[in-house]
PDB file of C-alpha atoms in Angstrom:
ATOM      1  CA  UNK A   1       0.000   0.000   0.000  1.00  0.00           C
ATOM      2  CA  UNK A   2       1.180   3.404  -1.019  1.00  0.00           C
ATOM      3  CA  UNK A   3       1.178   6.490   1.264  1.00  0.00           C
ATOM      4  CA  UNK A   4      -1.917   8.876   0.362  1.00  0.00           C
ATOM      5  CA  UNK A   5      -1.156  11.994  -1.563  1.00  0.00           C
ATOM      6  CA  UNK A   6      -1.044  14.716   1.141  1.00  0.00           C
ATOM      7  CA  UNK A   7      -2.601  17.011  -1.536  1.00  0.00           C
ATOM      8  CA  UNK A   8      -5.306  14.269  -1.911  1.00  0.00           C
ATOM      9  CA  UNK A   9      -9.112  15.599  -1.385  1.00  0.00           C
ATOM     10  CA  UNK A  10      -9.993  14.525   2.259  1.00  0.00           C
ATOM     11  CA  UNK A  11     -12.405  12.544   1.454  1.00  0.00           C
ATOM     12  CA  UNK A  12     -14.847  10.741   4.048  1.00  0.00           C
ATOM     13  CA  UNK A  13     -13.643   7.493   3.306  1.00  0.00           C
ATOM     14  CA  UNK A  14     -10.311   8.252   4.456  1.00  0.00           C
ATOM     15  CA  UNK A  15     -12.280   9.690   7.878  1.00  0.00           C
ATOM     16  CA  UNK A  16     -13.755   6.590   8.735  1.00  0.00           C
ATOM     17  CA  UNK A  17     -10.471   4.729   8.119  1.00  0.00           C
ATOM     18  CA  UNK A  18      -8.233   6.953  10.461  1.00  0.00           C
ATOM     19  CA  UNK A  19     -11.592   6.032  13.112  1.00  0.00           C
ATOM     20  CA  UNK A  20     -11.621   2.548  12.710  1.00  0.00           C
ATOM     21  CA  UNK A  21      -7.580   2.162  12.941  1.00  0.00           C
ATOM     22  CA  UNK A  22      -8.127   4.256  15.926  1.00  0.00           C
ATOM     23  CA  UNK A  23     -10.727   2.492  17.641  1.00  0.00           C
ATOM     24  CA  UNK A  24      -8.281  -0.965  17.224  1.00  0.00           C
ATOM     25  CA  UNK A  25      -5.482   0.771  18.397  1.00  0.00           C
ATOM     26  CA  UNK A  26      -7.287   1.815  21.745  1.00  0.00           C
ATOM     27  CA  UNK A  27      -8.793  -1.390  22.059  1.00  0.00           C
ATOM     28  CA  UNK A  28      -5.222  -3.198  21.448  1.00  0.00           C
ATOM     29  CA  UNK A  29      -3.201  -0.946  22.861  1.00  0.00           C
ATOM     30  CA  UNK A  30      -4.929   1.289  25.032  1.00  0.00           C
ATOM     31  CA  UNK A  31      -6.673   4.649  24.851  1.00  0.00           C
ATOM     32  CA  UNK A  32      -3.293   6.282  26.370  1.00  0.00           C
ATOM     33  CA  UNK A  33      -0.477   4.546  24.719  1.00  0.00           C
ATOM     34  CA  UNK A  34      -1.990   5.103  21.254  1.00  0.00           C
ATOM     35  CA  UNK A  35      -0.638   8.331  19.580  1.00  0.00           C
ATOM     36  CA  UNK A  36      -1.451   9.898  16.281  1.00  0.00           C
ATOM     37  CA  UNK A  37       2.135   8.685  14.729  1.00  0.00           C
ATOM     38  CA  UNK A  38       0.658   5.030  15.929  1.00  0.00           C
ATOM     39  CA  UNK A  39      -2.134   5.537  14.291  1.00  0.00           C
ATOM     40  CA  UNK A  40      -0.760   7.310  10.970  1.00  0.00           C
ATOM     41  CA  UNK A  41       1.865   4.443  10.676  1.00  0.00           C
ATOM     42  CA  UNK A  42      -0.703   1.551  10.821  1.00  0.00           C
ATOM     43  CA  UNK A  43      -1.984   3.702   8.016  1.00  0.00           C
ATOM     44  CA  UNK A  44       0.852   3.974   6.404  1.00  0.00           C
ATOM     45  CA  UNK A  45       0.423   7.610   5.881  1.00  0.00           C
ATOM     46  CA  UNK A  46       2.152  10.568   7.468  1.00  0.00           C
ATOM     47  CA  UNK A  47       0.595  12.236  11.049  1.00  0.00           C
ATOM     48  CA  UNK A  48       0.183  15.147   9.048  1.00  0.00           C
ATOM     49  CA  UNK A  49      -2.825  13.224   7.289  1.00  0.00           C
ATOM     50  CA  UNK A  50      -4.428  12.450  10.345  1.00  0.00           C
ATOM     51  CA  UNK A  51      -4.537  16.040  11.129  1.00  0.00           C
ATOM     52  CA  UNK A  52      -6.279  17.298   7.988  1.00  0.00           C
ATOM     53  CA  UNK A  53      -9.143  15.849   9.503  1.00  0.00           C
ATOM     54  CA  UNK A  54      -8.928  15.965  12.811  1.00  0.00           C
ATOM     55  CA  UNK A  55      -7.216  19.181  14.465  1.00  0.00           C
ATOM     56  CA  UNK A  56      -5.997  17.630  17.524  1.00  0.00           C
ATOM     57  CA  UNK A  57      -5.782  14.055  19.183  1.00  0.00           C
ATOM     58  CA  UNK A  58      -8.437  14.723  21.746  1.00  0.00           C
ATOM     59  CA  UNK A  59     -10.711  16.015  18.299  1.00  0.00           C
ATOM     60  CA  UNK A  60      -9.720  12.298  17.167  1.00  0.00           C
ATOM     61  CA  UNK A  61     -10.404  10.901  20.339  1.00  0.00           C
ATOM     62  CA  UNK A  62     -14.177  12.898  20.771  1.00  0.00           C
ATOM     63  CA  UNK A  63     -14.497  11.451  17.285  1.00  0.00           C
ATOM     64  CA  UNK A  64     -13.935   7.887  18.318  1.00  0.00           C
ATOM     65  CA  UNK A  65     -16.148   8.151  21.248  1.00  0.00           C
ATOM     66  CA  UNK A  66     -19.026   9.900  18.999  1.00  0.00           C
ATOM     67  CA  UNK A  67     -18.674   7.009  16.399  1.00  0.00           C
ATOM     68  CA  UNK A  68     -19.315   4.097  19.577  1.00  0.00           C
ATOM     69  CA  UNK A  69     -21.899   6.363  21.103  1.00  0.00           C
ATOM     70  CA  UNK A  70     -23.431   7.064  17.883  1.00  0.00           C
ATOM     71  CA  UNK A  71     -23.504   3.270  17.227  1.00  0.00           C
ATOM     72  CA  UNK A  72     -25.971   3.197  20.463  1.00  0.00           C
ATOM     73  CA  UNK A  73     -28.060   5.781  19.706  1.00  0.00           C
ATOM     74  CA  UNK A  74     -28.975   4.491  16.332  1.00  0.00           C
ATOM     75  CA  UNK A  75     -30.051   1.448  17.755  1.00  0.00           C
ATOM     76  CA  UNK A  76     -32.560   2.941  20.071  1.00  0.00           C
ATOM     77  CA  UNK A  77     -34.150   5.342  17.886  1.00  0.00           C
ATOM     78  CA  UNK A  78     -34.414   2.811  15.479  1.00  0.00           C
ATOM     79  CA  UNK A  79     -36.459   0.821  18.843  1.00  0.00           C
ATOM     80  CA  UNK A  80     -38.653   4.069  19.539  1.00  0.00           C
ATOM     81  CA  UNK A  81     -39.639   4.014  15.475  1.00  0.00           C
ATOM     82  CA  UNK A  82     -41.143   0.300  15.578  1.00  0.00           C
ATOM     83  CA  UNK A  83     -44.659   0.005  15.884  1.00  0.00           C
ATOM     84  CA  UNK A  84     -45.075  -3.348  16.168  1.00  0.00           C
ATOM     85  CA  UNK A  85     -44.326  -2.996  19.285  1.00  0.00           C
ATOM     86  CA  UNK A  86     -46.769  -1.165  21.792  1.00  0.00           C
ATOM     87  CA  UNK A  87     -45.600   1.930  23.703  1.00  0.00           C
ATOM     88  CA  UNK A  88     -44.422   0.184  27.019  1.00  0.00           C
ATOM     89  CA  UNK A  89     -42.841  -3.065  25.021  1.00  0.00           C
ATOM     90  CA  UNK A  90     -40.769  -0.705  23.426  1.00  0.00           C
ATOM     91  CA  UNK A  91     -39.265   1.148  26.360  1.00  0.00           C
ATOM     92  CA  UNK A  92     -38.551  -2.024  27.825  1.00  0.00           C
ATOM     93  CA  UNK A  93     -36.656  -2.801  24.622  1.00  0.00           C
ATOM     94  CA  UNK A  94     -35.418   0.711  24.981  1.00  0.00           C
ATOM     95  CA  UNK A  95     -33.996   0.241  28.452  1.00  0.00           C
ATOM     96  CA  UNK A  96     -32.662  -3.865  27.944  1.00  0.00           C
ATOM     97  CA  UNK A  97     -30.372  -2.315  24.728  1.00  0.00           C
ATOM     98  CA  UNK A  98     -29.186   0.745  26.479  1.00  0.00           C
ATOM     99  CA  UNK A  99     -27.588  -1.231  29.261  1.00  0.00           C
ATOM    100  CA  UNK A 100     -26.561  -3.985  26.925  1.00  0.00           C
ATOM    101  CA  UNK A 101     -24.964  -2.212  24.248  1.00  0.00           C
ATOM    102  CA  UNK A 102     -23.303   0.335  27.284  1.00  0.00           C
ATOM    103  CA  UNK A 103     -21.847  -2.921  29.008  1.00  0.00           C
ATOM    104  CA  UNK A 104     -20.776  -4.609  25.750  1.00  0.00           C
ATOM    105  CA  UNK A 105     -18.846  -1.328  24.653  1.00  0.00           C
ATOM    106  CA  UNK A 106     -17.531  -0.102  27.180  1.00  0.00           C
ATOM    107  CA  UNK A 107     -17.016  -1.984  30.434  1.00  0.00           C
ATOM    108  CA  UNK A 108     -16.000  -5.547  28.829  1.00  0.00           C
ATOM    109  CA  UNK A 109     -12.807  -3.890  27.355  1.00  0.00           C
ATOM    110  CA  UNK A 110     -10.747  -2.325  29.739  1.00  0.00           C
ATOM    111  CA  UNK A 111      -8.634  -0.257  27.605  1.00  0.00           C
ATOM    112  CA  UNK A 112     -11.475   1.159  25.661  1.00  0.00           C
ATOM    113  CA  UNK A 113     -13.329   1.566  29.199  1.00  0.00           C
ATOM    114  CA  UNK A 114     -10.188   3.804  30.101  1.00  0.00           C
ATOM    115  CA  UNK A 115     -11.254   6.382  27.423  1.00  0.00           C
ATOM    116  CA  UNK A 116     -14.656   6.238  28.680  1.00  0.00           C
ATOM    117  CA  UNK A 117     -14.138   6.736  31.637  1.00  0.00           C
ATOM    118  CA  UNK A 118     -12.071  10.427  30.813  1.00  0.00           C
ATOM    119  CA  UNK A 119     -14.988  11.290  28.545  1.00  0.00           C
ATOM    120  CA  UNK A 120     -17.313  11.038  31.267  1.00  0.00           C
ATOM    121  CA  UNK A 121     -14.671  12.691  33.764  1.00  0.00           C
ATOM    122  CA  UNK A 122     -13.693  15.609  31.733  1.00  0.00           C
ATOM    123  CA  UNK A 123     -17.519  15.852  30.432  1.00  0.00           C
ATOM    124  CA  UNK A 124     -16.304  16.011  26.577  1.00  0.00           C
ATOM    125  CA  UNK A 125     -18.769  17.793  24.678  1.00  0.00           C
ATOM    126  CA  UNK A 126     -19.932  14.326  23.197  1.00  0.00           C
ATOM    127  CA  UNK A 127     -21.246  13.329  26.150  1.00  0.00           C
ATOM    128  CA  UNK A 128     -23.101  15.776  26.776  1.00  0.00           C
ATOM    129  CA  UNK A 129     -24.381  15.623  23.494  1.00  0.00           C
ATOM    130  CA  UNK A 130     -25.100  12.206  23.525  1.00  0.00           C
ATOM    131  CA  UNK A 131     -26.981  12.565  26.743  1.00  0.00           C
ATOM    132  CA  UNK A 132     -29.229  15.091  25.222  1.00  0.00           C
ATOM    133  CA  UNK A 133     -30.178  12.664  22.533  1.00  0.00           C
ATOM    134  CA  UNK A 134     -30.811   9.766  24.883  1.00  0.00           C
ATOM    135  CA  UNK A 135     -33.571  11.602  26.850  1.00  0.00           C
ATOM    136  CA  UNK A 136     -35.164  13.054  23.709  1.00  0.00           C
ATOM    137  CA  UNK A 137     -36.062   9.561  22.688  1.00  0.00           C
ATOM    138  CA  UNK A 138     -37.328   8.605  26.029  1.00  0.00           C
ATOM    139  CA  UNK A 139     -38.934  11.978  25.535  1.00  0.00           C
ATOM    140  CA  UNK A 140     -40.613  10.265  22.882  1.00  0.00           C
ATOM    141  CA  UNK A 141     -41.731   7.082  24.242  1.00  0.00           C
ATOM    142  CA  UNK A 142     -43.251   8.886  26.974  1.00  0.00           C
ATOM    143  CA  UNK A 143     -44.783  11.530  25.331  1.00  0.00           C
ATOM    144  CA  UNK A 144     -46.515   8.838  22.898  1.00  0.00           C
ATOM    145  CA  UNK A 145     -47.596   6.815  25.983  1.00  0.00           C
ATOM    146  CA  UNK A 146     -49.141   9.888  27.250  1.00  0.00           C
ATOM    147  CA  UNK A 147     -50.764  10.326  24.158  1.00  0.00           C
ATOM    148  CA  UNK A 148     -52.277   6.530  23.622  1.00  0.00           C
ATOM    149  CA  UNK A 149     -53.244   6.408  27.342  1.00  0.00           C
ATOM    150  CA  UNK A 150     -50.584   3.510  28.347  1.00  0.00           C
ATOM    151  CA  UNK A 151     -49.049   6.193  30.423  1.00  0.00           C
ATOM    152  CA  UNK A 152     -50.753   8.803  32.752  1.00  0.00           C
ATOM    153  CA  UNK A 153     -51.184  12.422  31.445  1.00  0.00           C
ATOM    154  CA  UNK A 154     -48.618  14.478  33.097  1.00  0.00           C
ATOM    155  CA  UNK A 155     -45.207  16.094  32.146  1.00  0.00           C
ATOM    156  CA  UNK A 156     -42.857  14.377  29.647  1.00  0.00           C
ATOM    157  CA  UNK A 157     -39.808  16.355  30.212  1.00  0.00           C
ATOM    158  CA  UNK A 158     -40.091  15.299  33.797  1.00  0.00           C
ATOM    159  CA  UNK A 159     -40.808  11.737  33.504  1.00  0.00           C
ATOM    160  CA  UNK A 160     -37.547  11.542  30.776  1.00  0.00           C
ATOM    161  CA  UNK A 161     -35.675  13.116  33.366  1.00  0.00           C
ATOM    162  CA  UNK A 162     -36.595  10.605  35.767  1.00  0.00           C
ATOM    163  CA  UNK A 163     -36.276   8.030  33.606  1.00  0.00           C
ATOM    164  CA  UNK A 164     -32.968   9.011  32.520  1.00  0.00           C
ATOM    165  CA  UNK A 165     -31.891   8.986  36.088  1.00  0.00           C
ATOM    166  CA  UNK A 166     -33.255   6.063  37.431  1.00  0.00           C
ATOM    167  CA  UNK A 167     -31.166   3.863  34.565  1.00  0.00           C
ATOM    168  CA  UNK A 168     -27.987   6.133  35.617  1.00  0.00           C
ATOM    169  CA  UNK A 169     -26.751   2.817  37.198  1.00  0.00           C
ATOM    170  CA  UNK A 170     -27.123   0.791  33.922  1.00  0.00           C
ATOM    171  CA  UNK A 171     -26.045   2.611  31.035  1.00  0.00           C
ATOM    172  CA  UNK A 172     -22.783   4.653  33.001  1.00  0.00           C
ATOM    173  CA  UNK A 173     -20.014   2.687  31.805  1.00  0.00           C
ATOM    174  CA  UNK A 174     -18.197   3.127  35.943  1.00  0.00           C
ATOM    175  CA  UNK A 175     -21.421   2.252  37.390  1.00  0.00           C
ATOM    176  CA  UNK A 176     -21.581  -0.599  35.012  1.00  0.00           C
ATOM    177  CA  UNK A 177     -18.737  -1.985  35.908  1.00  0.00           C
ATOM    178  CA  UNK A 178     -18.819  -1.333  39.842  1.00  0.00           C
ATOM    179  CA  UNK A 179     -21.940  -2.576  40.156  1.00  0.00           C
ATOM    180  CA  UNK A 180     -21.506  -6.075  38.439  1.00  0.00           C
ATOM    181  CA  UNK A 181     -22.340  -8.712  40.470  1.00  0.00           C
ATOM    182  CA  UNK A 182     -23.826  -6.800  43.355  1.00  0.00           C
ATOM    183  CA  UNK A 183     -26.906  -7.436  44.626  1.00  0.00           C
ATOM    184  CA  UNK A 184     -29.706  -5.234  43.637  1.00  0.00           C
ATOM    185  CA  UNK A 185     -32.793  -4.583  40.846  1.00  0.00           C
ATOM    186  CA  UNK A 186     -31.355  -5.991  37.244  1.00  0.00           C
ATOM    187  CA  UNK A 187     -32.721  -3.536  34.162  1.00  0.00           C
ATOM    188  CA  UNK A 188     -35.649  -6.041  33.812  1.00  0.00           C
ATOM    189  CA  UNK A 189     -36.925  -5.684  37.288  1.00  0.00           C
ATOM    190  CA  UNK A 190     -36.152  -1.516  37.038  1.00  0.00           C
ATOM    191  CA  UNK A 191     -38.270  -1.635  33.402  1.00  0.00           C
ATOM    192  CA  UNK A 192     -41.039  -2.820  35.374  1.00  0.00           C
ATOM    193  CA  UNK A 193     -40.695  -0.292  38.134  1.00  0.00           C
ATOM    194  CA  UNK A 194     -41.064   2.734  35.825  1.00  0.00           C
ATOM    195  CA  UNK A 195     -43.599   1.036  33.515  1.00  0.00           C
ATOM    196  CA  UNK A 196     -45.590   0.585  36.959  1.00  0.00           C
ATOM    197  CA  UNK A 197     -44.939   4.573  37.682  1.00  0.00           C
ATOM    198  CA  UNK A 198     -46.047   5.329  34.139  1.00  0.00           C
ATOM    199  CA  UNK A 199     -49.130   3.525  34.030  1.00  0.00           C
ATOM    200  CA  UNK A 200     -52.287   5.146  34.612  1.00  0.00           C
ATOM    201  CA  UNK A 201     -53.886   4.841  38.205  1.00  0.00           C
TER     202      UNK A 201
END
């Protein structure tokens, strides 16, 4: 393989290559030890490449995170669009994937859970970002529940918000991970709780 022209358009394609070396590296190497020149020379392309696209290696890393978190988020919009599901089936799906797809990502790989772990720390704008997204889908749900009578009239924005926090313990990648194997309410059993606090009286 030839090194890319650095006059070369930068063309998407060549984005979602420098993410997905980058995303091996910090999984095989680790989120600290992995450096741009790592990650240009696995490319076989000069660090100077790497930066037409991304301005700095915390830009890179944001990048990396978005593309995992983004990974997530599709999945549960694309759970909040079915309807063959009813309103409450589908926040149970909702809830089951958020904590699955959290735990898979980020707290079975401990090198990759190092990254996560600064993101959340040093509140990158991703997360934030991401966090946003997450309760506008419950948002969603709820607001449809409300609407089809499977959940009591009241205020969405408040019941996302509670929502959002009462699943703090199963989607946050240190919680996660601290938590495993302690006693308490799996996601199932908490699904259940909220459905019950949802339902009309």
């Amino acid at each position: 393989m030839t090194a890319p022209d650095p006059t070369a358009p930068a063309t998407p394609e060549l984005r979602c290559r420098i993410l997905s070396i980058a995303e091996r590296l910090f999984r095989e190497i680790g989120y600290r030890k992995t450096t741009v020149a790592d990650i240009a020379a696995a490319l076989r392309m000069s660090p100077g490449n790497v930066y037409r696209f991304f301005p700095s290696k915390k830009a890179l890393n944001e990048s990396v995170a978005e593309l995992l978190l983004g990974e997530i988020e599709a999945e549960l919009a694309r759970i909040v669009e079915r309807r063959d599901l009813d309103v409450a089936e589908r926040l149970r799906a909702f809830l089951s994937a958020l904590h699955g797809m959290s735990a898979e990502r980020f707290t079975v790989d401990r090198r990759m859970h190092e990254m996560v772990e600064v993101a959340i720390t040093e509140n990158w704008e991703v997360c934030r970002r991401y966090r946003t997204q997450i309760n506008g889908l419950l948002r969603r749900l709820v607001v449809e529940g409300m609407e089809t009578g499977e959940f009591a009239a009241g205020d969405p924005k408040v019941a996302a918000d509670c929502i959002q926090l009462a699943i703090v313990r199963f989607c946050h990648p240190a919680l996660i991970a601290q938590c495993d194997g302690e006693p308490g309410p799996g996601v199932d059993e908490m699904a259940r709780f909220i459905l019950d606090g949802l339902r009309p009286r």
